[in-house]
PDB file of C-alpha atoms in Angstrom:
ATOM      1  CA  MET S 133      95.064  83.832  99.681  1.00  0.00           C
ATOM      2  CA  LEU S 134      94.135  85.943  96.677  1.00  0.00           C
ATOM      3  CA  GLY S 135      91.328  83.629  95.579  1.00  0.00           C
ATOM      4  CA  PRO S 136      89.391  83.647  98.900  1.00  0.00           C
ATOM      5  CA  LEU S 137      89.879  87.398  99.195  1.00  0.00           C
ATOM      6  CA  LEU S 138      88.318  88.036  95.819  1.00  0.00           C
ATOM      7  CA  ALA S 139      85.571  85.511  96.518  1.00  0.00           C
ATOM      8  CA  LEU S 140      84.456  87.643  99.459  1.00  0.00           C
ATOM      9  CA  ALA S 141      84.162  90.766  97.316  1.00  0.00           C
ATOM     10  CA  VAL S 142      80.836  92.501  97.746  1.00  0.00           C
ATOM     11  CA  VAL S 143      81.443  95.798  95.938  1.00  0.00           C
ATOM     12  CA  ALA S 144      82.519  96.118  92.303  1.00  0.00           C
ATOM     13  CA  ALA S 145      84.646  98.976  91.005  1.00  0.00           C
ATOM     14  CA  PRO S 146      83.060 101.163  88.290  1.00  0.00           C
ATOM     15  CA  GLN S 147      83.856  99.894  84.789  1.00  0.00           C
ATOM     16  CA  PRO S 148      84.199 102.606  82.124  1.00  0.00           C
ATOM     17  CA  ILE S 149      83.253 101.792  78.528  1.00  0.00           C
ATOM     18  CA  GLY S 150      85.883 102.925  76.012  1.00  0.00           C
ATOM     19  CA  PRO S 151      87.449 105.703  78.134  1.00  0.00           C
ATOM     20  CA  GLY S 152      90.135 106.267  75.498  1.00  0.00           C
ATOM     21  CA  GLN S 153      87.417 107.566  73.154  1.00  0.00           C
ATOM     22  CA  TRP S 154      85.731 109.965  75.558  1.00  0.00           C
ATOM     23  CA  VAL S 155      87.982 112.943  74.803  1.00  0.00           C
ATOM     24  CA  ARG S 156      89.080 113.160  71.173  1.00  0.00           C
ATOM     25  CA  PRO S 157      91.683 115.306  69.371  1.00  0.00           C
ATOM     26  CA  GLY S 158      88.956 117.558  67.991  1.00  0.00           C
ATOM     27  CA  ASP S 159      87.807 118.372  71.548  1.00  0.00           C
ATOM     28  CA  TYR S 160      90.974 120.349  72.324  1.00  0.00           C
ATOM     29  CA  PRO S 161      89.857 123.978  72.914  1.00  0.00           C
ATOM     30  CA  SER S 162      90.907 125.898  69.815  1.00  0.00           C
ATOM     31  CA  ALA S 163      92.361 128.897  71.685  1.00  0.00           C
ATOM     32  CA  ALA S 164      94.424 126.639  73.951  1.00  0.00           C
ATOM     33  CA  LEU S 165      95.695 124.652  70.975  1.00  0.00           C
ATOM     34  CA  ARG S 166      96.630 127.817  69.107  1.00  0.00           C
ATOM     35  CA  GLU S 167      98.424 129.184  72.181  1.00  0.00           C
ATOM     36  CA  GLN S 168     100.045 125.790  72.925  1.00  0.00           C
ATOM     37  CA  ARG S 169      98.553 125.532  76.404  1.00  0.00           C
ATOM     38  CA  SER S 170      98.563 122.089  78.044  1.00  0.00           C
ATOM     39  CA  GLY S 171      97.069 120.969  81.334  1.00  0.00           C
ATOM     40  CA  HIS S 172      95.957 118.113  83.592  1.00  0.00           C
ATOM     41  CA  THR S 173      92.394 118.250  84.931  1.00  0.00           C
ATOM     42  CA  GLY S 174      91.289 115.951  87.755  1.00  0.00           C
ATOM     43  CA  PHE S 175      87.574 115.204  87.554  1.00  0.00           C
ATOM     44  CA  ARG S 176      84.883 113.414  89.511  1.00  0.00           C
ATOM     45  CA  LEU S 177      81.824 111.979  87.768  1.00  0.00           C
ATOM     46  CA  THR S 178      78.718 111.036  89.711  1.00  0.00           C
ATOM     47  CA  VAL S 179      77.072 108.307  87.643  1.00  0.00           C
ATOM     48  CA  LEU S 180      73.495 107.021  87.564  1.00  0.00           C
ATOM     49  CA  PRO S 181      72.732 103.312  88.083  1.00  0.00           C
ATOM     50  CA  SER S 182      72.158 103.162  84.313  1.00  0.00           C
ATOM     51  CA  GLY S 183      75.821 104.048  83.663  1.00  0.00           C
ATOM     52  CA  ASN S 184      75.164 107.567  82.356  1.00  0.00           C
ATOM     53  CA  PRO S 185      76.874 110.533  84.060  1.00  0.00           C
ATOM     54  CA  LEU S 186      74.740 112.727  86.302  1.00  0.00           C
ATOM     55  CA  ARG S 187      77.226 115.369  87.365  1.00  0.00           C
ATOM     56  CA  CYS S 188      80.844 116.368  86.661  1.00  0.00           C
ATOM     57  CA  GLU S 189      83.024 118.211  89.161  1.00  0.00           C
ATOM     58  CA  ILE S 190      86.599 119.445  88.829  1.00  0.00           C
ATOM     59  CA  ILE S 191      88.697 118.271  91.778  1.00  0.00           C
ATOM     60  CA  TYR S 192      92.096 119.387  90.440  1.00  0.00           C
ATOM     61  CA  TYR S 193      92.353 122.510  88.297  1.00  0.00           C
ATOM     62  CA  SER S 194      94.777 122.615  85.378  1.00  0.00           C
ATOM     63  CA  GLY S 195      95.312 126.360  85.706  1.00  0.00           C
ATOM     64  CA  TRP S 196      93.360 127.023  82.485  1.00  0.00           C
ATOM     65  CA  LYS S 197      89.611 127.604  82.737  1.00  0.00           C
ATOM     66  CA  ASP S 198      88.869 126.571  79.169  1.00  0.00           C
ATOM     67  CA  LEU S 199      90.632 123.200  79.573  1.00  0.00           C
ATOM     68  CA  ASP S 200      88.770 122.425  82.802  1.00  0.00           C
ATOM     69  CA  LYS S 201      85.410 123.528  81.435  1.00  0.00           C
ATOM     70  CA  LYS S 202      85.831 121.538  78.219  1.00  0.00           C
ATOM     71  CA  THR S 203      86.836 118.419  80.186  1.00  0.00           C
ATOM     72  CA  CYS S 204      83.508 118.275  82.028  1.00  0.00           C
ATOM     73  CA  ARG S 205      81.485 119.244  78.962  1.00  0.00           C
ATOM     74  CA  VAL S 206      82.964 116.426  76.863  1.00  0.00           C
ATOM     75  CA  LEU S 207      82.760 113.825  79.649  1.00  0.00           C
ATOM     76  CA  MET S 208      79.086 114.536  80.280  1.00  0.00           C
ATOM     77  CA  LYS S 209      78.468 113.950  76.589  1.00  0.00           C
ATOM     78  CA  HIS S 210      80.601 110.854  75.949  1.00  0.00           C
ATOM     79  CA  ALA S 211      81.428 109.037  79.224  1.00  0.00           C
ATOM     80  CA  ARG S 212      79.561 105.771  79.697  1.00  0.00           C
ATOM     81  CA  PHE S 213      79.881 102.914  82.188  1.00  0.00           C
ATOM     82  CA  LYS S 214      78.659  99.420  82.806  1.00  0.00           C
ATOM     83  CA  PRO S 215      76.106  99.423  85.653  1.00  0.00           C
ATOM     84  CA  THR S 216      77.704  99.013  89.084  1.00  0.00           C
ATOM     85  CA  PHE S 217      76.013  96.926  91.779  1.00  0.00           C
ATOM     86  CA  GLY S 218      76.103  97.494  95.516  1.00  0.00           C
ATOM     87  CA  PRO S 219      76.331  94.863  98.288  1.00  0.00           C
ATOM     88  CA  ASP S 220      72.576  94.198  97.997  1.00  0.00           C
ATOM     89  CA  GLY S 221      72.955  93.279  94.320  1.00  0.00           C
ATOM     90  CA  ALA S 222      70.937  96.289  93.131  1.00  0.00           C
ATOM     91  CA  PRO S 223      72.273  98.816  90.579  1.00  0.00           C
ATOM     92  CA  ALA S 224      73.922 101.672  92.453  1.00  0.00           C
ATOM     93  CA  TYR S 225      74.934 105.266  91.993  1.00  0.00           C
ATOM     94  CA  PHE S 226      78.700 105.546  91.888  1.00  0.00           C
ATOM     95  CA  VAL S 227      81.595 107.979  91.576  1.00  0.00           C
ATOM     96  CA  TYR S 228      84.390 107.704  89.019  1.00  0.00           C
ATOM     97  CA  ARG S 229      87.522 109.817  89.412  1.00  0.00           C
ATOM     98  CA  SER S 230      90.338 110.217  86.934  1.00  0.00           C
ATOM     99  CA  ILE S 231      92.524 112.743  85.089  1.00  0.00           C
ATOM    100  CA  ASN S 232      92.118 114.208  81.618  1.00  0.00           C
ATOM    101  CA  SER S 233      95.167 115.725  79.964  1.00  0.00           C
ATOM    102  CA  PHE S 234      94.929 118.150  77.088  1.00  0.00           C
ATOM    103  CA  TRP S 235      98.523 117.793  75.997  1.00  0.00           C
ATOM    104  CA  ILE S 236     100.739 119.123  73.196  1.00  0.00           C
ATOM    105  CA  PRO S 237     103.802 116.885  72.700  1.00  0.00           C
ATOM    106  CA  TYR S 238     107.042 118.857  72.865  1.00  0.00           C
ATOM    107  CA  GLY S 239     105.117 122.005  73.704  1.00  0.00           C
ATOM    108  CA  PRO S 240     105.576 124.314  76.719  1.00  0.00           C
ATOM    109  CA  PRO S 241     105.218 122.622  80.140  1.00  0.00           C
ATOM    110  CA  ALA S 242     101.847 122.542  81.850  1.00  0.00           C
ATOM    111  CA  LYS S 243     101.073 125.256  84.383  1.00  0.00           C
ATOM    112  CA  ARG S 244     100.507 122.652  87.092  1.00  0.00           C
ATOM    113  CA  PRO S 245     101.962 119.119  87.444  1.00  0.00           C
ATOM    114  CA  ARG S 246      99.922 115.982  86.919  1.00  0.00           C
ATOM    115  CA  PRO S 247      98.228 115.224  90.270  1.00  0.00           C
ATOM    116  CA  SER S 248      98.796 112.102  92.338  1.00  0.00           C
ATOM    117  CA  THR S 249      96.010 109.519  92.322  1.00  0.00           C
ATOM    118  CA  ILE S 250      96.788 108.277  95.849  1.00  0.00           C
ATOM    119  CA  ASP S 251      94.173 109.217  98.469  1.00  0.00           C
ATOM    120  CA  VAL S 252      95.953 107.923 101.579  1.00  0.00           C
ATOM    121  CA  LEU S 253      99.686 107.243 102.064  1.00  0.00           C
ATOM    122  CA  ILE S 254     100.706 104.816 104.824  1.00  0.00           C
ATOM    123  CA  MET S 255     104.249 104.640 106.256  1.00  0.00           C
ATOM    124  CA  ARG S 256     105.558 101.145 107.053  1.00  0.00           C
ATOM    125  CA  LYS S 257     108.815  99.780 108.458  1.00  0.00           C
ATOM    126  CA  GLU S 258     108.836  96.881 106.000  1.00  0.00           C
ATOM    127  CA  LEU S 259     107.320  96.365 102.565  1.00  0.00           C
ATOM    128  CA  PRO S 260     107.541  93.584  99.987  1.00  0.00           C
ATOM    129  CA  ASP S 261     107.750  96.248  97.253  1.00  0.00           C
ATOM    130  CA  SER S 262     106.325  99.619  96.332  1.00  0.00           C
ATOM    131  CA  VAL S 263     102.597  99.035  96.829  1.00  0.00           C
ATOM    132  CA  GLU S 264      99.390 100.767  95.784  1.00  0.00           C
ATOM    133  CA  ILE S 265      96.049  99.117  96.580  1.00  0.00           C
ATOM    134  CA  ASN S 266      92.847 100.000  94.741  1.00  0.00           C
ATOM    135  CA  LEU S 267      89.627  99.724  96.745  1.00  0.00           C
ATOM    136  CA  ALA S 268      85.935  99.784  95.847  1.00  0.00           C
ATOM    137  CA  ILE S 269      83.953 101.140  98.801  1.00  0.00           C
ATOM    138  CA  THR S 270      80.374 101.927  99.717  1.00  0.00           C
ATOM    139  CA  VAL S 271      79.837 105.440 101.079  1.00  0.00           C
ATOM    140  CA  ASP S 272      76.664 106.464 102.874  1.00  0.00           C
ATOM    141  CA  ALA S 273      74.959 109.869 102.725  1.00  0.00           C
ATOM    142  CA  THR S 274      77.208 111.198 105.538  1.00  0.00           C
ATOM    143  CA  GLY S 275      80.435 110.131 103.815  1.00  0.00           C
ATOM    144  CA  ALA S 276      81.098 107.140 106.100  1.00  0.00           C
ATOM    145  CA  ILE S 277      82.672 104.038 104.535  1.00  0.00           C
ATOM    146  CA  GLY S 278      80.842 100.719 104.766  1.00  0.00           C
ATOM    147  CA  ASP S 279      81.907  97.759 102.633  1.00  0.00           C
ATOM    148  CA  CYS S 280      85.440  97.715 101.227  1.00  0.00           C
ATOM    149  CA  THR S 281      86.641  95.458  98.406  1.00  0.00           C
ATOM    150  CA  PRO S 282      90.273  95.453  97.173  1.00  0.00           C
ATOM    151  CA  TYR S 283      90.656  94.862  93.438  1.00  0.00           C
ATOM    152  CA  LEU S 284      93.357  94.625  90.796  1.00  0.00           C
ATOM    153  CA  PRO S 285      92.802  97.046  87.885  1.00  0.00           C
ATOM    154  CA  GLU S 286      92.286  95.813  84.353  1.00  0.00           C
ATOM    155  CA  GLY S 287      95.523  94.917  82.610  1.00  0.00           C
ATOM    156  CA  ILE S 288      97.467  93.721  85.663  1.00  0.00           C
ATOM    157  CA  ARG S 289      95.145  91.102  87.145  1.00  0.00           C
ATOM    158  CA  GLU S 290      97.342  88.300  85.838  1.00  0.00           C
ATOM    159  CA  ALA S 291     100.672  89.925  86.716  1.00  0.00           C
ATOM    160  CA  LYS S 292     102.414  87.816  89.354  1.00  0.00           C
ATOM    161  CA  ARG S 293     104.424  90.840  90.494  1.00  0.00           C
ATOM    162  CA  ALA S 294     101.199  92.651  91.402  1.00  0.00           C
ATOM    163  CA  LYS S 295      99.506  89.763  93.196  1.00  0.00           C
ATOM    164  CA  ARG S 296     101.983  89.241  96.037  1.00  0.00           C
ATOM    165  CA  PRO S 297     101.853  92.768  97.539  1.00  0.00           C
ATOM    166  CA  PHE S 298      98.087  92.754  96.894  1.00  0.00           C
ATOM    167  CA  GLU S 299      97.700  89.624  99.029  1.00  0.00           C
ATOM    168  CA  LEU S 300      99.786  91.089 101.850  1.00  0.00           C
ATOM    169  CA  MET S 301      98.477  94.648 101.968  1.00  0.00           C
ATOM    170  CA  ALA S 302      94.835  94.580 100.820  1.00  0.00           C
ATOM    171  CA  ASP S 303      93.320  93.954 104.264  1.00  0.00           C
ATOM    172  CA  PRO S 304      95.475  96.591 106.045  1.00  0.00           C
ATOM    173  CA  ALA S 305      94.539  99.057 103.303  1.00  0.00           C
ATOM    174  CA  CYS S 306      90.810  98.589 103.964  1.00  0.00           C
ATOM    175  CA  SER S 307      91.244  98.818 107.735  1.00  0.00           C
ATOM    176  CA  TYR S 308      93.301 101.994 107.547  1.00  0.00           C
ATOM    177  CA  LEU S 309      91.004 103.630 105.026  1.00  0.00           C
ATOM    178  CA  LYS S 310      87.924 103.130 107.205  1.00  0.00           C
ATOM    179  CA  GLN S 311      89.682 104.817 110.131  1.00  0.00           C
ATOM    180  CA  HIS S 312      91.433 107.705 108.415  1.00  0.00           C
ATOM    181  CA  TYR S 313      89.657 108.619 105.174  1.00  0.00           C
ATOM    182  CA  GLN S 314      86.272 110.236 104.663  1.00  0.00           C
ATOM    183  CA  PRO S 315      85.356 110.735 101.006  1.00  0.00           C
ATOM    184  CA  PRO S 316      83.039 113.624 100.198  1.00  0.00           C
ATOM    185  CA  PRO S 317      79.453 112.409  99.711  1.00  0.00           C
ATOM    186  CA  ALA S 318      77.873 112.844  96.295  1.00  0.00           C
ATOM    187  CA  VAL S 319      74.531 114.485  95.622  1.00  0.00           C
ATOM    188  CA  ASN S 320      71.667 113.670  93.287  1.00  0.00           C
ATOM    189  CA  ALA S 321      70.261 115.858  90.531  1.00  0.00           C
ATOM    190  CA  GLY S 322      67.327 117.301  92.439  1.00  0.00           C
ATOM    191  CA  GLY S 323      67.844 119.540  95.431  1.00  0.00           C
ATOM    192  CA  GLY S 324      71.418 118.542  96.165  1.00  0.00           C
ATOM    193  CA  ARG S 325      70.438 115.671  98.465  1.00  0.00           C
ATOM    194  CA  ALA S 326      73.365 113.430  99.487  1.00  0.00           C
ATOM    195  CA  ILE S 327      73.012 109.826  98.323  1.00  0.00           C
ATOM    196  CA  PRO S 328      74.686 106.523  99.219  1.00  0.00           C
ATOM    197  CA  LEU S 329      76.867 105.161  96.441  1.00  0.00           C
ATOM    198  CA  VAL S 330      79.951 103.203  95.386  1.00  0.00           C
ATOM    199  CA  GLN S 331      83.296 104.973  95.109  1.00  0.00           C
ATOM    200  CA  THR S 332      86.926 104.002  94.645  1.00  0.00           C
ATOM    201  CA  ALA S 333      90.013 104.946  96.625  1.00  0.00           C
ATOM    202  CA  ARG S 334      93.718 104.246  96.301  1.00  0.00           C
ATOM    203  CA  VAL S 335      95.998 103.575  99.262  1.00  0.00           C
ATOM    204  CA  GLY S 336      99.764 103.816  98.877  1.00  0.00           C
ATOM    205  CA  PHE S 337     102.335 102.216 101.154  1.00  0.00           C
ATOM    206  CA  THR S 338     105.870 103.566 101.513  1.00  0.00           C
ATOM    207  CA  LEU S 339     108.862 102.822 103.734  1.00  0.00           C
ATOM    208  CA  ASN S 340     109.641 105.037 106.715  1.00  0.00           C
ATOM    209  CA  ALA S 341     112.586 107.287 105.955  1.00  0.00           C
ATOM    210  CA  LYS S 342     115.640 106.075 107.877  1.00  0.00           C
TER     211      LYS S 342
END
């Protein structure tokens, strides 16, 4: 079942190039390092069809302005992606969301906890296992979802443990997402005009509490 499902894929998830090198030890804000301040910053990059970032927005604040500000500044300088293609096969604008942590091992705890990466949580009576499904979606200028393609992230595509729940829950994840989730539309560089693009979303499944 997994093979045919992937064969029908029409939207590809954004592919970052060397994300582990985007934020380097020397990028840690000096005042925060001196004061042993750590934090988790959730960010959203709007990326050009070329793979270069167009805009960076903070979607989860660490509690420290200098950590959040430095996160976007560094990402705009260093983040790069392979071009992403839409259902028509043309290079597309896309959104990449993730978390940057400026972190001091064994230092004081962060002001705010690391945020969840799940966008929608679905309650089920039965589950084969704890399941999270990653989806690549097209989003029009109004924020409505069009095409939806489940995918396995890099590093676990060959894991048998991951494939079984993926086969069972990928289609329900897409169906539920289209009905209950509206991602915020992204805007271009000039005039703030909303644009259609490719985004990702993560759906989690959990058992109903008995």
